[in-house]
């Protein structure tokens, strides 16, 4: 059986063959890269199974780092015709905003100098075959691509018994829909009065027990394990009290959810229908005035989250929301409910510094003394030591500010495993909808 490799497990003489595919110069020279032309999709690895990718390294040179959102990495497993991994290449390796910088976590890194060397240690099992592609169809320049794909090969699929297939889901909501007061109005109020109104229930909008309008990090059907995500936030305009860290994470698992696909509603087995109605009634979600999302129902019985997240994700110019890819709807409170975005990434009390650990941290902080939360932020939480198990489905979300009061540019990359390969979430949006906002810092 495939097992995690730890220091104590290194002496174990496991039964596998070490293999590698790389971009080395077959002529014996030093032209150790593949040219990726604009408009081209190039297969960089086709692997026979059973096997498991253990490590990937790559580097590339662009005139414009925005290409880290233009170029797409795709991975296919076994007989699945759709990619289980489809992600902008920079985001896949752990940092959004089309940025690169030096960091190292347990599973992803960007190595010196200036984050030019990308690494992944996510294990990626496959039973029959695997294919890895680099898609430059949205690119505007040719670039050299250097890479290693290091993998293990086994004699029998039994080595992969009970192993899931690796999946990635990339999402964006630009901007989120908030309700907080204008910044100038906030300045005119005393802080204590504002806190009592906003955090302690004086404003009914500040009570969110339903998860309505939460930002979605992951929605998936199947039997699997959720391994974490990085969350990239651009606080591009000072409109409100813009501290994003009070947004709670909420994760619904299995019987917390109803699947309304194909016109049929599958309810929880343990009375979730009654509990779900009761929870929504207590939360005041039925018939309320505020724009609703997850967990609410519109006057026509439809899910307003689906209405707001249109089929193609289109909206006014400059806006985009990743469309829903399932018909999951909460029918009771989430199994896992956190206490704030800063707490989700295992920090505390409004950190305004960069700190990188193996499983959690703050990769990017862009604030100033004058505007503490200004600009691009990037945080992460990887459940490597404490993965989240689901048997049927999962919906992992986070509030954008307390009770979804803030309007910012949110994007995320979630990593998870499923018992069978399938598409890893909605198809990617157009390149214009993927590109980061410009950094207007002087």
Coordinates of N, CA and C in Angstrom, one line a residue, residues 87-227:
X87 N -6.0 24.5 -13.5 CA -5.7 25.6 -12.6 C -4.6 26.5 -13.3
X88 N -4.8 27.8 -13.1 CA -3.7 28.7 -13.5 C -2.4 28.3 -12.8
X89 N -1.3 28.2 -13.6 CA -0.1 27.5 -13.1 C 0.5 28.2 -11.8
X90 N 0.5 29.5 -11.7 CA 1.0 30.1 -10.5 C 0.2 29.7 -9.3
X91 N -1.1 29.8 -9.4 CA -2.0 29.4 -8.3 C -1.8 28.0 -7.9
X92 N -1.6 27.1 -8.8 CA -1.5 25.7 -8.5 C -0.3 25.5 -7.5
X93 N 0.8 26.2 -7.7 CA 2.0 26.1 -6.9 C 2.0 26.9 -5.6
X94 N 0.8 27.5 -5.3 CA 0.6 28.0 -3.9 C 0.4 29.4 -3.7
X95 N 0.5 30.3 -4.7 CA 0.4 31.7 -4.6 C -0.4 32.3 -5.7
X96 N -1.4 33.1 -5.4 CA -2.3 33.7 -6.4 C -1.8 35.1 -6.8
X97 N -2.7 35.8 -7.4 CA -2.4 37.2 -7.9 C -1.4 37.3 -9.0
X98 N -1.1 36.1 -9.7 CA 0.0 36.1 -10.7 C 1.3 36.6 -10.1
X99 N 1.6 36.3 -8.9 CA 2.8 36.7 -8.2 C 3.7 35.5 -8.0
X100 N 5.0 35.8 -7.8 CA 5.9 34.7 -7.3 C 6.8 35.3 -6.2
X101 N 7.2 34.5 -5.3 CA 8.1 34.9 -4.2 C 8.6 33.7 -3.5
X102 N 9.7 33.8 -2.8 CA 10.3 32.7 -2.1 C 9.4 32.3 -0.9
X103 N 9.0 31.0 -0.9 CA 8.4 30.4 0.3 C 8.5 28.9 0.2
X104 N 8.3 28.3 1.4 CA 8.3 26.8 1.4 C 7.3 26.3 2.4
X105 N 6.4 25.4 2.0 CA 5.5 24.8 2.9 C 5.7 23.3 2.8
X106 N 4.9 22.5 3.5 CA 5.1 21.0 3.4 C 4.8 20.4 2.1
X107 N 4.0 21.1 1.3 CA 3.5 20.5 0.0 C 3.8 21.3 -1.2
X108 N 4.1 22.6 -1.0 CA 4.3 23.5 -2.2 C 5.4 24.5 -1.8
X109 N 6.1 24.9 -2.9 CA 7.1 26.0 -2.6 C 7.4 26.7 -3.9
X110 N 7.9 28.0 -3.8 CA 8.5 28.7 -4.8 C 9.9 29.1 -4.3
X111 N 10.9 28.6 -5.0 CA 12.3 28.6 -4.5 C 13.1 29.8 -5.1
X112 N 14.1 30.2 -4.4 CA 15.0 31.3 -4.9 C 15.5 31.0 -6.3
X113 N 15.7 32.2 -7.0 CA 15.6 33.5 -6.5 C 14.3 34.1 -7.0
X114 N 13.6 34.9 -6.1 CA 12.4 35.5 -6.4 C 11.3 34.5 -6.8
X115 N 11.3 33.4 -6.2 CA 10.2 32.4 -6.4 C 10.2 31.8 -7.8
X116 N 11.3 31.6 -8.4 CA 11.3 31.2 -9.8 C 11.2 29.7 -10.0
X117 N 11.5 28.9 -8.9 CA 11.5 27.5 -9.0 C 10.2 27.0 -8.3
X118 N 9.3 26.4 -9.0 CA 8.0 25.9 -8.5 C 8.1 24.4 -8.1
X119 N 7.6 24.1 -7.0 CA 7.7 22.7 -6.5 C 6.3 22.2 -5.9
X120 N 6.0 21.0 -6.2 CA 4.8 20.3 -5.5 C 5.2 19.0 -5.0
X121 N 4.8 18.7 -3.8 CA 5.0 17.3 -3.2 C 3.7 16.7 -2.9
X122 N 2.6 17.2 -3.5 CA 1.3 16.5 -3.4 C 1.4 15.1 -4.0
X123 N 1.1 14.0 -3.3 CA 1.1 12.7 -4.0 C -0.1 12.5 -4.9
X124 N 0.2 12.0 -6.1 CA -0.9 11.9 -7.1 C -0.9 10.5 -7.7
X125 N -1.7 9.6 -7.1 CA -1.7 8.2 -7.6 C -2.6 8.1 -8.9
X126 N -2.2 7.1 -9.7 CA -3.0 6.8 -10.9 C -2.9 5.3 -11.1
X127 N -3.9 4.6 -11.6 CA -3.9 3.2 -11.8 C -3.5 2.8 -13.2
X128 N -4.0 3.5 -14.2 CA -3.8 3.1 -15.6 C -2.8 4.0 -16.3
X129 N -3.1 5.3 -16.3 CA -2.1 6.2 -16.9 C -2.4 7.6 -16.4
X130 N -1.5 8.5 -16.7 CA -1.6 9.9 -16.3 C -1.1 10.8 -17.4
X131 N -1.7 12.0 -17.5 CA -1.3 12.9 -18.6 C -1.2 14.3 -17.9
X132 N -0.1 15.0 -18.2 CA 0.1 16.4 -17.7 C 0.3 17.3 -18.9
X133 N -0.5 18.4 -18.9 CA -0.5 19.3 -20.0 C -0.2 20.8 -19.5
X134 N 0.5 21.5 -20.4 CA 0.7 23.0 -20.2 C -0.1 23.6 -21.4
X135 N -1.0 24.5 -21.0 CA -1.9 25.2 -22.0 C -1.5 26.6 -22.0
X136 N -1.0 27.1 -23.2 CA -0.7 28.5 -23.4 C -1.6 29.1 -24.5
X137 N -2.8 28.6 -24.6 CA -3.7 29.1 -25.6 C -4.1 30.5 -25.4
X138 N -4.1 31.0 -24.1 CA -4.4 32.3 -23.8 C -3.1 33.2 -23.6
X139 N -2.0 32.6 -24.0 CA -0.7 33.4 -23.8 C -0.5 34.3 -25.0
X140 N 0.4 35.3 -24.8 CA 0.7 36.2 -25.9 C 2.2 36.2 -26.1
X141 N 2.9 35.3 -25.5 CA 4.4 35.2 -25.8 C 4.8 33.7 -25.7
X142 N 5.8 33.4 -26.4 CA 6.5 32.1 -26.3 C 7.4 32.1 -25.1
X143 N 7.5 31.0 -24.4 CA 8.3 30.9 -23.2 C 9.0 29.6 -23.1
X144 N 10.2 29.5 -22.5 CA 10.8 28.2 -22.2 C 10.3 27.6 -20.9
X145 N 10.0 26.3 -21.0 CA 9.4 25.6 -19.8 C 10.4 24.5 -19.4
X146 N 11.0 24.5 -18.3 CA 11.8 23.5 -17.7 C 11.0 22.7 -16.7
X147 N 11.2 21.4 -16.6 CA 10.4 20.6 -15.7 C 11.0 19.3 -15.3
X148 N 10.6 18.8 -14.1 CA 10.8 17.4 -13.7 C 9.4 16.9 -13.3
X149 N 9.1 15.7 -13.6 CA 7.9 14.9 -13.0 C 8.5 13.6 -12.5
X150 N 8.7 13.6 -11.2 CA 9.2 12.4 -10.5 C 8.1 11.5 -10.0
X151 N 8.1 10.2 -10.3 CA 7.0 9.4 -9.9 C 7.5 8.0 -9.6
X152 N 6.7 7.2 -8.9 CA 6.9 5.8 -8.6 C 6.0 5.0 -9.5
X153 N 6.6 3.8 -9.9 CA 5.8 2.8 -10.7 C 5.8 1.5 -9.9
X154 N 4.6 0.9 -10.0 CA 4.4 -0.3 -9.2 C 4.0 -1.5 -10.1
X155 N 4.2 -2.7 -9.6 CA 3.9 -3.9 -10.4 C 2.4 -4.2 -10.4
X156 N 1.7 -3.8 -9.4 CA 0.3 -4.2 -9.3 C -0.5 -3.0 -8.7
X157 N -1.8 -2.8 -9.2 CA -2.6 -1.8 -8.6 C -2.9 -1.9 -7.1
X158 N -2.6 -3.1 -6.6 CA -2.9 -3.3 -5.2 C -2.1 -2.4 -4.3
X159 N -1.0 -1.9 -4.9 CA -0.2 -0.9 -4.1 C -1.0 0.4 -3.9
X160 N -2.1 0.6 -4.6 CA -2.8 1.8 -4.5 C -4.2 1.6 -3.9
X161 N -4.4 0.4 -3.3 CA -5.7 0.1 -2.7 C -6.1 1.3 -1.7
X162 N -7.4 1.7 -1.8 CA -7.9 2.7 -1.0 C -7.3 4.1 -1.2
X163 N -6.6 4.3 -2.3 CA -6.0 5.6 -2.6 C -6.9 6.4 -3.4
X164 N -7.1 7.7 -3.1 CA -7.9 8.6 -4.0 C -7.1 9.2 -5.1
X165 N -7.8 9.9 -6.0 CA -7.2 10.6 -7.1 C -7.1 12.1 -6.8
X166 N -6.0 12.7 -7.1 CA -5.8 14.1 -6.8 C -6.6 15.0 -7.6
X167 N -7.2 16.0 -7.0 CA -8.1 17.0 -7.7 C -7.7 18.4 -7.2
X168 N -7.9 19.4 -8.0 CA -7.8 20.8 -7.7 C -9.0 21.6 -8.2
X169 N -9.4 22.5 -7.4 CA -10.5 23.4 -7.8 C -10.1 24.9 -7.6
X170 N -10.1 25.6 -8.7 CA -9.8 27.1 -8.7 C -11.1 27.8 -8.8
X171 N -11.2 28.9 -8.0 CA -12.4 29.7 -8.0 C -12.1 31.1 -7.8
X172 N -13.0 32.0 -8.2 CA -12.9 33.4 -8.0 C -14.2 34.1 -7.9
X173 N -14.3 35.1 -7.1 CA -15.5 36.0 -7.0 C -14.9 37.4 -6.9
X174 N -15.2 38.2 -8.0 CA -14.6 39.5 -8.2 C -15.6 40.5 -8.6
X175 N -16.1 41.3 -7.7 CA -15.9 41.3 -6.3 C -17.0 40.5 -5.5
X176 N -16.7 40.2 -4.3 CA -17.8 39.7 -3.4 C -18.8 40.7 -3.2
X177 N -20.0 40.3 -2.8 CA -21.1 41.3 -2.6 C -21.2 41.5 -1.1
X178 N -20.8 42.7 -0.6 CA -20.9 43.1 0.8 C -22.0 44.0 1.1
X179 N -22.1 44.3 2.4 CA -23.2 45.3 2.8 C -22.6 46.3 3.9
X180 N -21.3 46.2 4.2 CA -20.8 47.1 5.2 C -20.9 48.6 4.9
X181 N -20.8 49.4 5.9 CA -21.0 50.8 5.8 C -19.8 51.4 5.1
X182 N -20.0 52.5 4.4 CA -19.0 53.2 3.7 C -17.9 53.6 4.8
X183 N -16.7 53.7 4.3 CA -15.6 54.0 5.2 C -15.7 55.4 5.8
X184 N -16.2 56.4 5.1 CA -16.4 57.7 5.7 C -17.4 57.7 6.8
X185 N -18.5 56.9 6.6 CA -19.5 56.8 7.6 C -18.9 56.1 8.8
X186 N -18.1 55.1 8.6 CA -17.4 54.4 9.8 C -16.6 55.4 10.6
X187 N -15.8 56.2 9.9 CA -15.0 57.2 10.5 C -15.8 58.2 11.4
X188 N -17.0 58.4 11.0 CA -17.8 59.4 11.8 C -18.4 58.7 13.1
X189 N -18.3 57.4 13.2 CA -18.9 56.7 14.3 C -17.8 56.4 15.3
X190 N -18.2 56.3 16.6 CA -17.3 55.8 17.6 C -17.1 54.3 17.4
X191 N -15.9 53.9 17.6 CA -15.6 52.5 17.3 C -16.4 51.5 18.2
X192 N -16.6 51.9 19.4 CA -17.4 51.0 20.3 C -18.8 50.8 19.8
X193 N -19.4 52.0 19.5 CA -20.8 51.9 19.0 C -20.9 51.1 17.7
X194 N -19.9 51.3 16.8 CA -19.9 50.5 15.6 C -19.7 49.0 15.9
X195 N -18.8 48.6 16.8 CA -18.6 47.2 17.1 C -19.9 46.6 17.7
X196 N -20.6 47.3 18.6 CA -21.8 46.8 19.2 C -22.8 46.6 18.1
X197 N -22.9 47.5 17.1 CA -23.9 47.4 16.1 C -23.6 46.2 15.1
X198 N -22.3 46.1 14.7 CA -21.9 45.2 13.6 C -21.6 43.8 14.1
X199 N -20.9 43.7 15.2 CA -20.4 42.4 15.7 C -21.3 41.7 16.7
X200 N -22.1 42.5 17.4 CA -22.9 41.9 18.5 C -24.4 41.9 18.2
X201 N -24.8 42.1 17.0 CA -26.2 41.8 16.6 C -27.1 43.1 16.5
X202 N -26.5 44.3 16.7 CA -27.3 45.4 16.6 C -27.9 45.6 15.2
X203 N -27.1 45.2 14.2 CA -27.6 45.2 12.8 C -27.9 43.8 12.4
X204 N -29.2 43.5 12.0 CA -29.6 42.1 11.7 C -28.7 41.5 10.6
X205 N -28.1 42.3 9.8 CA -27.3 41.7 8.7 C -26.0 41.1 9.3
X206 N -25.7 41.4 10.5 CA -24.4 40.9 11.1 C -24.6 39.5 11.7
X207 N -25.8 38.9 11.6 CA -26.0 37.6 12.1 C -26.1 36.6 10.9
X208 N -25.1 35.8 10.7 CA -25.1 34.8 9.6 C -24.8 33.4 10.1
X209 N -25.9 32.7 10.3 CA -25.8 31.3 10.8 C -26.1 30.4 9.6
X210 N -26.6 30.9 8.5 CA -26.9 30.0 7.4 C -25.8 29.9 6.4
X211 N -24.8 30.7 6.4 CA -23.8 30.7 5.4 C -24.2 31.4 4.1
X212 N -25.3 32.1 4.1 CA -25.8 32.8 2.9 C -24.7 33.7 2.4
X213 N -24.4 33.6 1.1 CA -23.5 34.4 0.4 C -22.0 34.2 0.8
X214 N -21.7 33.2 1.5 CA -20.3 32.9 1.8 C -19.6 32.7 0.5
X215 N -18.3 33.0 0.5 CA -17.4 32.6 -0.6 C -17.2 31.1 -0.6
X216 N -17.3 30.5 -1.8 CA -17.2 29.1 -1.9 C -15.7 28.7 -2.3
X217 N -15.1 27.9 -1.4 CA -13.7 27.4 -1.7 C -13.8 26.1 -2.4
X218 N -14.6 25.2 -2.0 CA -14.7 23.9 -2.6 C -16.1 23.4 -2.6
X219 N -16.7 22.9 -3.7 CA -17.9 22.1 -3.7 C -17.6 20.8 -4.5
X220 N -17.9 19.7 -4.0 CA -17.6 18.4 -4.7 C -18.5 17.3 -4.3
X221 N -18.8 16.4 -5.2 CA -19.5 15.2 -5.0 C -18.6 14.0 -5.0
X222 N -18.9 13.0 -4.2 CA -18.1 11.8 -4.2 C -17.5 11.5 -2.8
X223 N -16.7 10.5 -2.8 CA -16.1 9.9 -1.6 C -14.6 10.5 -1.6
X224 N -14.3 11.3 -0.6 CA -13.0 11.9 -0.7 C -12.4 12.5 0.6
X225 N -11.4 13.2 0.4 CA -10.6 13.9 1.5 C -10.3 15.3 1.0
X226 N -10.6 16.3 1.8 CA -10.3 17.7 1.6 C -9.0 18.0 2.3
X227 N -8.0 18.5 1.6 CA -6.7 18.7 2.1 C -6.3 20.1 2.3

